[in-house]
Amino acid sequence: MISEWARQAIDILDGERRQIGVTPLREFPLPAGWGVRLLMKDESARPGGLKHRLACALFHDAIVAGRIAEGTTVVEAAGGAMATAQAHVARLLGLPYVAVMPRKSSGADVERLGGTCRYVDPPLAIYDEARDLAERIGGHYVDHYTAAATVEWRGASLADELFGQVGACPRWVVVGAGTGATSAAVGRHLRGNGLPGRLAVADSENSAYFPGWAYGAADYATGMPSRIEGIGRPRMEPAFSADVVDLVVPVPDAASVAAARRVREATGLAVGPATGANLWAALEIVTRVRAEGVGGDVVTVIGDAGPRHLRTCHDDVWARDRGLDWSPHAARLARVLDGDASW
Ligand SMILES: *Cc1c(COP(=O)(O)O)cnc(C)c1O
């Protein structure tokens, strides 16, 4: 028996899903005659972008399990789009929300949504701090890296929407991996339905996903943080399913920056750097599909976009401060997309 509050909360989440509806597929322009379409599923209109799907599903699961009830303070260790998405959902449900984030992150979006930020140093201390805080105040620690492994999408994952939208099954789907939940949903959809499409994961520098997948080592860890917000992890996370991933494409961080700028030129959206990684990896895949000579669609994702990213990958000073020299990668993209060079 769930409470009246829980029933109403679930209705609110369902209403939110109906209101947002199906996110659009945009075509990224490729040179004429390539015989391949590059489509980008545009999640940028959702609050927190792609992270909004996972945030809604995790809140739903915790409500059904009785871990979030009326008045429960929800606590999470996250900055960036994940914290924004959760703050949005907490506000919809009238729940107090606290994001514990590294000192150098910006909590402006969380605060605008009525949430509270706690800044912690060193960055890796956010997890213990969030867990302790939730315990002290009797709140719920979301712990999305762990909870994502058992998330119930209830037909609302990116995969559930995507395949109906494209028509014929795409030759490849290319996504990034943070928790790994999105790639797992796509991979399981492909394999579970016996579809011919394959799954590639775009991975950032320092991430454990490429070596862990390549060596078949589920416990691989680099211990190094990713510079590309939202993707790349210091260890293989429990929601990442290496066995449904056909290929992991390592993308240089500076190339992600160059490609994010290219997505902005094509769409007008100030996308985050993880979207750049997606475009870079997708173009590498497009090259493979062209070589096979059979045509078809390659589908990837616009993960998030917003004015915040005008101060990240679209800002020359931000890139220079991080030693990300994106200009050679931008030049390569220009040559390839002008049809003057192959990948
Ligand atoms: C955050 C993000 C991801 C990570 O999604 P998970 O389901 O947590 O693995 C992937 N791609 C983009 C573009 C993102 O912004």
Short mmCIF file of C-alpha atoms and ligand atoms in Angstrom, two decimals:
data_model
loop_
_atom_site.label_atom_id
_atom_site.label_comp_id
_atom_site.label_asym_id
_atom_site.label_seq_id
_atom_site.Cartn_x
_atom_site.Cartn_y
_atom_site.Cartn_z
CA MET A 1 0.00 0.00 0.00
CA ILE A 2 1.54 3.30 -0.99
CA SER A 3 0.53 6.55 0.67
CA GLU A 4 -1.72 9.17 -0.83
CA TRP A 5 1.30 11.48 -1.09
CA ALA A 6 3.27 8.82 -2.98
CA ARG A 7 0.40 8.28 -5.39
CA GLN A 8 0.19 12.00 -6.08
CA ALA A 9 3.95 12.25 -6.49
CA ILE A 10 3.91 9.48 -9.08
CA ASP A 11 1.06 11.25 -10.91
CA ILE A 12 3.16 14.41 -11.00
CA LEU A 13 6.12 12.51 -12.49
CA ASP A 14 3.86 10.89 -15.10
CA GLY A 15 2.39 14.31 -15.94
CA GLU A 16 5.87 15.75 -16.40
CA ARG A 17 6.72 12.94 -18.80
CA ARG A 18 3.55 13.48 -20.83
CA GLN A 19 4.15 17.21 -20.97
CA ILE A 20 7.71 16.87 -22.25
CA GLY A 21 6.68 14.25 -24.79
CA VAL A 22 9.09 12.76 -27.30
CA THR A 23 12.31 14.73 -27.78
CA PRO A 24 13.19 15.62 -31.39
CA LEU A 25 15.71 13.99 -33.73
CA ARG A 26 17.84 16.53 -35.55
CA GLU A 27 19.91 15.81 -38.63
CA PHE A 28 23.56 16.88 -38.41
CA PRO A 29 24.58 17.99 -41.91
CA LEU A 30 27.10 15.71 -43.66
CA PRO A 31 28.61 16.27 -47.11
CA ALA A 32 26.31 15.29 -49.99
CA GLY A 33 26.88 11.84 -51.39
CA TRP A 34 28.06 10.18 -48.18
CA GLY A 35 24.96 8.00 -48.15
CA VAL A 36 24.77 8.11 -44.36
CA ARG A 37 22.50 10.18 -42.14
CA LEU A 38 23.81 11.44 -38.80
CA LEU A 39 20.91 12.06 -36.41
CA MET A 40 21.11 13.62 -32.96
CA LYS A 41 18.39 12.96 -30.41
CA ASP A 42 18.01 16.36 -28.82
CA GLU A 43 17.53 16.09 -25.06
CA SER A 44 18.51 19.71 -24.44
CA ALA A 45 14.98 20.99 -23.73
CA ARG A 46 14.64 18.74 -20.69
CA PRO A 47 15.68 20.34 -17.39
CA GLY A 48 19.23 19.03 -16.87
CA GLY A 49 19.14 17.56 -20.40
CA LEU A 50 19.61 13.82 -20.72
CA LYS A 51 20.01 13.56 -16.90
CA HIS A 52 16.33 14.40 -16.43
CA ARG A 53 15.26 10.88 -17.49
CA LEU A 54 17.48 9.22 -14.90
CA ALA A 55 16.54 11.76 -12.18
CA CYS A 56 12.80 11.10 -12.72
CA ALA A 57 13.30 7.32 -12.69
CA LEU A 58 15.45 7.38 -9.53
CA PHE A 59 12.93 9.55 -7.65
CA HIS A 60 10.13 7.26 -8.81
CA ASP A 61 11.95 4.13 -7.58
CA ALA A 62 12.73 5.72 -4.20
CA ILE A 63 9.11 6.85 -3.74
CA VAL A 64 7.75 3.39 -4.55
CA ALA A 65 10.27 1.85 -2.13
CA GLY A 66 9.22 4.29 0.60
CA ARG A 67 12.66 5.87 0.85
CA ILE A 68 11.31 9.24 -0.25
CA ALA A 69 8.09 10.29 1.50
CA GLU A 70 6.33 13.59 2.11
CA GLY A 71 8.85 16.12 3.40
CA THR A 72 11.94 13.92 2.95
CA THR A 73 15.06 15.95 2.28
CA VAL A 74 16.74 14.49 -0.80
CA VAL A 75 20.54 14.63 -0.77
CA GLU A 76 22.89 13.90 -3.66
CA ALA A 77 26.60 14.03 -4.39
CA ALA A 78 26.64 15.74 -7.79
CA GLY A 79 27.17 19.03 -9.56
CA GLY A 80 26.38 19.97 -13.13
CA ALA A 81 23.40 18.70 -15.05
CA MET A 82 22.66 15.78 -12.70
CA ALA A 83 22.19 18.16 -9.75
CA THR A 84 20.10 20.49 -11.92
CA ALA A 85 17.82 17.65 -13.04
CA GLN A 86 17.33 16.39 -9.48
CA ALA A 87 16.72 19.89 -8.09
CA HIS A 88 14.03 20.33 -10.76
CA VAL A 89 12.32 17.05 -9.85
CA ALA A 90 12.54 17.78 -6.10
CA ARG A 91 10.87 21.13 -6.68
CA LEU A 92 8.07 19.54 -8.72
CA LEU A 93 7.41 17.20 -5.80
CA GLY A 94 7.76 19.88 -3.12
CA LEU A 95 10.77 18.18 -1.53
CA PRO A 96 13.76 19.93 0.06
CA TYR A 97 16.92 19.21 -1.96
CA VAL A 98 20.63 19.43 -1.11
CA ALA A 99 23.42 18.93 -3.68
CA VAL A 100 26.88 18.24 -2.28
CA MET A 101 29.40 19.28 -4.91
CA PRO A 102 33.10 20.03 -5.38
CA ARG A 103 34.09 23.53 -4.25
CA LYS A 104 34.92 24.73 -7.76
CA SER A 105 31.53 23.80 -9.26
CA SER A 106 28.68 26.23 -9.75
CA GLY A 107 25.47 25.65 -7.85
CA ALA A 108 23.65 28.57 -9.48
CA ASP A 109 21.19 26.34 -11.36
CA VAL A 110 20.39 24.27 -8.25
CA GLU A 111 19.79 27.42 -6.21
CA ARG A 112 17.62 28.94 -8.92
CA LEU A 113 15.46 25.80 -8.59
CA GLY A 114 15.13 26.25 -4.83
CA GLY A 115 17.77 23.69 -3.85
CA THR A 116 20.68 24.15 -1.45
CA CYS A 117 24.35 23.56 -2.31
CA ARG A 118 27.12 22.38 -0.02
CA TYR A 119 30.62 22.75 -1.34
CA VAL A 120 33.24 20.20 -0.33
CA ASP A 121 36.97 19.78 -0.83
CA PRO A 122 38.64 17.53 -1.99
CA PRO A 123 36.17 16.66 -4.78
CA LEU A 124 36.11 12.93 -3.96
CA ALA A 125 34.83 13.73 -0.45
CA ILE A 126 31.37 14.61 -1.84
CA TYR A 127 30.14 10.99 -1.59
CA ASP A 128 30.91 10.47 2.11
CA GLU A 129 29.71 13.96 2.94
CA ALA A 130 26.36 13.41 1.16
CA ARG A 131 25.85 10.01 2.79
CA ASP A 132 26.68 11.36 6.27
CA LEU A 133 24.48 14.41 5.82
CA ALA A 134 21.49 12.32 4.72
CA GLU A 135 21.97 10.04 7.73
CA ARG A 136 22.26 12.96 10.18
CA ILE A 137 19.07 14.67 9.01
CA GLY A 138 17.07 11.54 8.20
CA GLY A 139 17.10 12.38 4.49
CA HIS A 140 17.45 10.18 1.41
CA TYR A 141 20.87 9.88 -0.29
CA VAL A 142 20.13 9.25 -3.98
CA ASP A 143 23.62 7.87 -4.81
CA HIS A 144 22.90 7.79 -8.55
CA TYR A 145 26.01 5.81 -9.55
CA THR A 146 24.79 2.90 -7.44
CA ALA A 147 21.02 3.34 -7.89
CA ALA A 148 21.36 3.57 -11.70
CA ALA A 149 22.37 -0.11 -11.80
CA THR A 150 18.86 -1.22 -10.82
CA VAL A 151 16.82 1.68 -12.25
CA GLU A 152 13.33 0.89 -13.57
CA TRP A 153 12.85 2.96 -16.71
CA ARG A 154 9.17 1.97 -17.16
CA GLY A 155 9.30 2.64 -20.89
CA ALA A 156 10.84 6.10 -20.46
CA SER A 157 14.50 5.43 -21.27
CA LEU A 158 16.21 7.08 -24.21
CA ALA A 159 16.20 3.68 -25.94
CA ASP A 160 12.45 3.21 -25.47
CA GLU A 161 11.83 6.43 -27.40
CA LEU A 162 14.60 6.37 -29.93
CA PHE A 163 13.98 3.21 -31.91
CA GLY A 164 10.35 3.99 -32.69
CA GLN A 165 11.39 7.40 -33.94
CA VAL A 166 14.09 6.45 -36.45
CA GLY A 167 12.09 4.00 -38.57
CA ALA A 168 14.59 1.40 -39.76
CA CYS A 169 16.98 0.34 -37.02
CA PRO A 170 20.04 2.63 -37.04
CA ARG A 171 23.32 0.98 -38.00
CA TRP A 172 24.93 2.38 -34.87
CA VAL A 173 23.85 4.29 -31.78
CA VAL A 174 26.59 6.37 -30.11
CA VAL A 175 26.21 7.56 -26.50
CA GLY A 176 28.50 8.63 -23.65
CA ALA A 177 28.69 6.85 -20.30
CA GLY A 178 28.56 8.49 -16.89
CA THR A 179 26.63 6.10 -14.68
CA GLY A 180 26.42 3.84 -17.74
CA ALA A 181 22.63 3.54 -17.44
CA THR A 182 21.82 5.14 -20.81
CA SER A 183 24.24 2.94 -22.76
CA ALA A 184 22.97 -0.13 -20.90
CA ALA A 185 19.36 0.72 -21.83
CA VAL A 186 20.30 1.15 -25.51
CA GLY A 187 22.45 -2.00 -25.61
CA ARG A 188 19.80 -4.14 -23.91
CA HIS A 189 17.15 -2.83 -26.27
CA LEU A 190 19.26 -3.77 -29.30
CA ARG A 191 20.25 -7.22 -28.05
CA GLY A 192 16.98 -8.02 -26.30
CA ASN A 193 14.99 -7.38 -29.47
CA GLY A 194 17.47 -9.08 -31.77
CA LEU A 195 18.05 -5.83 -33.70
CA PRO A 196 20.96 -5.51 -36.12
CA GLY A 197 22.14 -2.08 -34.83
CA ARG A 198 25.31 -1.77 -32.80
CA LEU A 199 26.21 0.36 -29.78
CA ALA A 200 29.30 2.55 -29.41
CA VAL A 201 30.23 4.46 -26.24
CA ALA A 202 32.13 7.76 -26.52
CA ASP A 203 34.68 7.91 -23.70
CA SER A 204 36.78 10.78 -22.33
CA GLU A 205 40.46 10.85 -21.31
CA ASN A 206 41.35 9.26 -17.94
CA SER A 207 38.15 7.24 -17.93
CA ALA A 208 38.12 3.59 -16.84
CA TYR A 209 35.47 2.62 -19.39
CA PHE A 210 37.71 2.22 -22.46
CA PRO A 211 40.44 0.11 -20.79
CA GLY A 212 37.91 -1.75 -18.62
CA TRP A 213 35.82 -2.68 -21.68
CA ALA A 214 38.84 -3.52 -23.84
CA TYR A 215 40.44 -5.79 -21.20
CA GLY A 216 37.13 -7.23 -20.01
CA ALA A 217 38.00 -6.05 -16.48
CA ALA A 218 34.86 -5.09 -14.56
CA ASP A 219 36.97 -3.73 -11.68
CA TYR A 220 39.25 -1.51 -13.78
CA ALA A 221 40.00 1.86 -12.17
CA THR A 222 42.13 4.81 -13.23
CA GLY A 223 41.38 6.85 -10.12
CA MET A 224 41.52 9.94 -12.33
CA PRO A 225 38.66 12.41 -12.73
CA SER A 226 37.24 13.19 -16.17
CA ARG A 227 37.41 16.75 -17.50
CA ILE A 228 34.32 16.20 -19.64
CA GLU A 229 31.30 16.85 -17.45
CA GLY A 230 28.80 13.99 -17.40
CA ILE A 231 30.94 11.27 -19.00
CA GLY A 232 34.08 9.31 -18.17
CA ARG A 233 34.60 7.78 -14.73
CA PRO A 234 37.61 6.89 -12.57
CA ARG A 235 36.25 3.35 -12.22
CA MET A 236 33.82 1.00 -13.97
CA GLU A 237 30.45 1.93 -12.44
CA PRO A 238 27.90 -0.78 -11.57
CA ALA A 239 25.30 0.37 -14.15
CA PHE A 240 27.77 0.12 -17.07
CA SER A 241 27.14 -3.13 -19.00
CA ALA A 242 30.29 -3.85 -20.98
CA ASP A 243 28.72 -6.98 -22.47
CA VAL A 244 26.15 -5.02 -24.51
CA VAL A 245 28.67 -2.47 -25.82
CA ASP A 246 30.12 -3.25 -29.26
CA LEU A 247 32.80 -0.56 -29.26
CA VAL A 248 34.20 2.09 -26.91
CA VAL A 249 35.66 5.08 -28.75
CA PRO A 250 38.24 7.09 -26.76
CA VAL A 251 37.83 10.79 -27.62
CA PRO A 252 40.58 13.32 -26.81
CA ASP A 253 39.15 15.98 -24.47
CA ALA A 254 40.27 18.81 -26.77
CA ALA A 255 38.43 17.09 -29.63
CA SER A 256 35.24 17.04 -27.52
CA VAL A 257 35.57 20.80 -27.10
CA ALA A 258 36.09 21.33 -30.85
CA ALA A 259 33.13 19.10 -31.68
CA ALA A 260 30.84 20.80 -29.14
CA ARG A 261 31.55 24.07 -30.93
CA ARG A 262 30.69 22.42 -34.23
CA VAL A 263 27.35 21.19 -32.83
CA ARG A 264 26.65 24.75 -31.72
CA GLU A 265 27.39 26.06 -35.24
CA ALA A 266 25.03 23.49 -36.73
CA THR A 267 22.17 23.82 -34.22
CA GLY A 268 22.59 27.12 -32.41
CA LEU A 269 22.60 25.23 -29.10
CA ALA A 270 25.35 25.90 -26.53
CA VAL A 271 25.84 22.20 -25.90
CA GLY A 272 28.04 20.72 -23.18
CA PRO A 273 31.36 19.00 -23.93
CA ALA A 274 29.87 15.49 -23.53
CA THR A 275 27.76 16.22 -26.61
CA GLY A 276 30.97 17.12 -28.42
CA ALA A 277 32.43 13.73 -27.49
CA ASN A 278 29.31 12.14 -28.97
CA LEU A 279 29.69 13.98 -32.28
CA TRP A 280 33.40 13.13 -32.54
CA ALA A 281 32.82 9.43 -31.89
CA ALA A 282 29.79 9.40 -34.20
CA LEU A 283 31.86 10.83 -37.07
CA GLU A 284 34.41 8.09 -36.54
CA ILE A 285 31.56 5.57 -36.77
CA VAL A 286 30.12 7.29 -39.86
CA THR A 287 33.51 6.70 -41.53
CA ARG A 288 33.22 2.97 -40.79
CA VAL A 289 29.67 2.83 -42.16
CA ARG A 290 30.78 4.61 -45.35
CA ALA A 291 33.60 2.11 -45.78
CA GLU A 292 31.08 -0.73 -45.58
CA GLY A 293 29.19 0.96 -48.43
CA VAL A 294 25.68 0.06 -47.32
CA GLY A 295 24.45 3.39 -45.96
CA GLY A 296 21.97 3.86 -43.15
CA ASP A 297 21.63 5.98 -40.02
CA VAL A 298 24.02 6.72 -37.19
CA VAL A 299 22.24 8.17 -34.15
CA THR A 300 23.77 10.05 -31.25
CA VAL A 301 22.58 12.42 -28.54
CA ILE A 302 22.58 16.11 -27.68
CA GLY A 303 22.92 15.63 -23.93
CA ASP A 304 22.49 19.12 -22.58
CA ALA A 305 22.74 22.75 -23.61
CA GLY A 306 22.41 26.07 -21.88
CA PRO A 307 23.95 29.45 -21.14
CA ARG A 308 26.14 27.77 -18.49
CA HIS A 309 28.18 26.14 -21.24
CA LEU A 310 29.00 29.52 -22.77
CA ARG A 311 31.41 29.62 -19.82
CA THR A 312 32.71 26.06 -20.36
CA CYS A 313 33.65 24.54 -23.71
CA HIS A 314 32.56 27.57 -25.75
CA ASP A 315 34.87 29.88 -23.80
CA ASP A 316 38.49 30.18 -25.03
CA VAL A 317 39.80 31.02 -21.55
CA TRP A 318 38.09 27.98 -19.99
CA ALA A 319 39.69 25.74 -22.61
CA ARG A 320 43.13 27.36 -22.30
CA ASP A 321 43.06 27.08 -18.47
CA ARG A 322 42.58 23.35 -18.88
CA GLY A 323 45.26 22.96 -21.51
CA LEU A 324 42.66 21.94 -24.11
CA ASP A 325 44.02 23.04 -27.48
CA TRP A 326 40.97 22.42 -29.59
CA SER A 327 42.05 24.27 -32.76
CA PRO A 328 43.81 21.34 -34.54
CA HIS A 329 40.73 19.19 -33.91
CA ALA A 330 38.45 21.96 -35.22
CA ALA A 331 40.60 22.15 -38.36
CA ARG A 332 40.28 18.41 -38.87
CA LEU A 333 36.50 18.57 -38.43
CA ALA A 334 36.34 21.38 -40.98
CA ARG A 335 38.37 19.39 -43.54
CA VAL A 336 36.27 16.27 -43.06
CA LEU A 337 32.90 18.04 -43.08
CA ASP A 338 33.84 20.15 -46.10
CA GLY A 339 34.54 16.87 -47.90
CA ASP A 340 38.27 17.71 -48.29
CA ALA A 341 39.56 14.81 -46.22
CA SER A 342 38.43 11.44 -45.01
CA TRP A 343 38.42 10.83 -41.28
C1 LIG B 1 25.49 12.76 -18.68
C2 LIG B 1 25.64 12.30 -20.05
C3 LIG B 1 25.78 10.95 -20.30
C4 LIG B 1 25.81 9.92 -19.20
O1 LIG B 1 24.62 9.21 -19.06
P1 LIG B 1 24.55 7.97 -18.08
O2 LIG B 1 23.22 7.38 -18.32
O3 LIG B 1 24.70 8.47 -16.69
O4 LIG B 1 25.66 7.05 -18.44
C5 LIG B 1 25.93 10.54 -21.62
N1 LIG B 1 25.93 11.41 -22.64
C6 LIG B 1 25.80 12.73 -22.44
C7 LIG B 1 25.82 13.64 -23.63
C8 LIG B 1 25.64 13.23 -21.13
O5 LIG B 1 25.50 14.54 -20.93
#
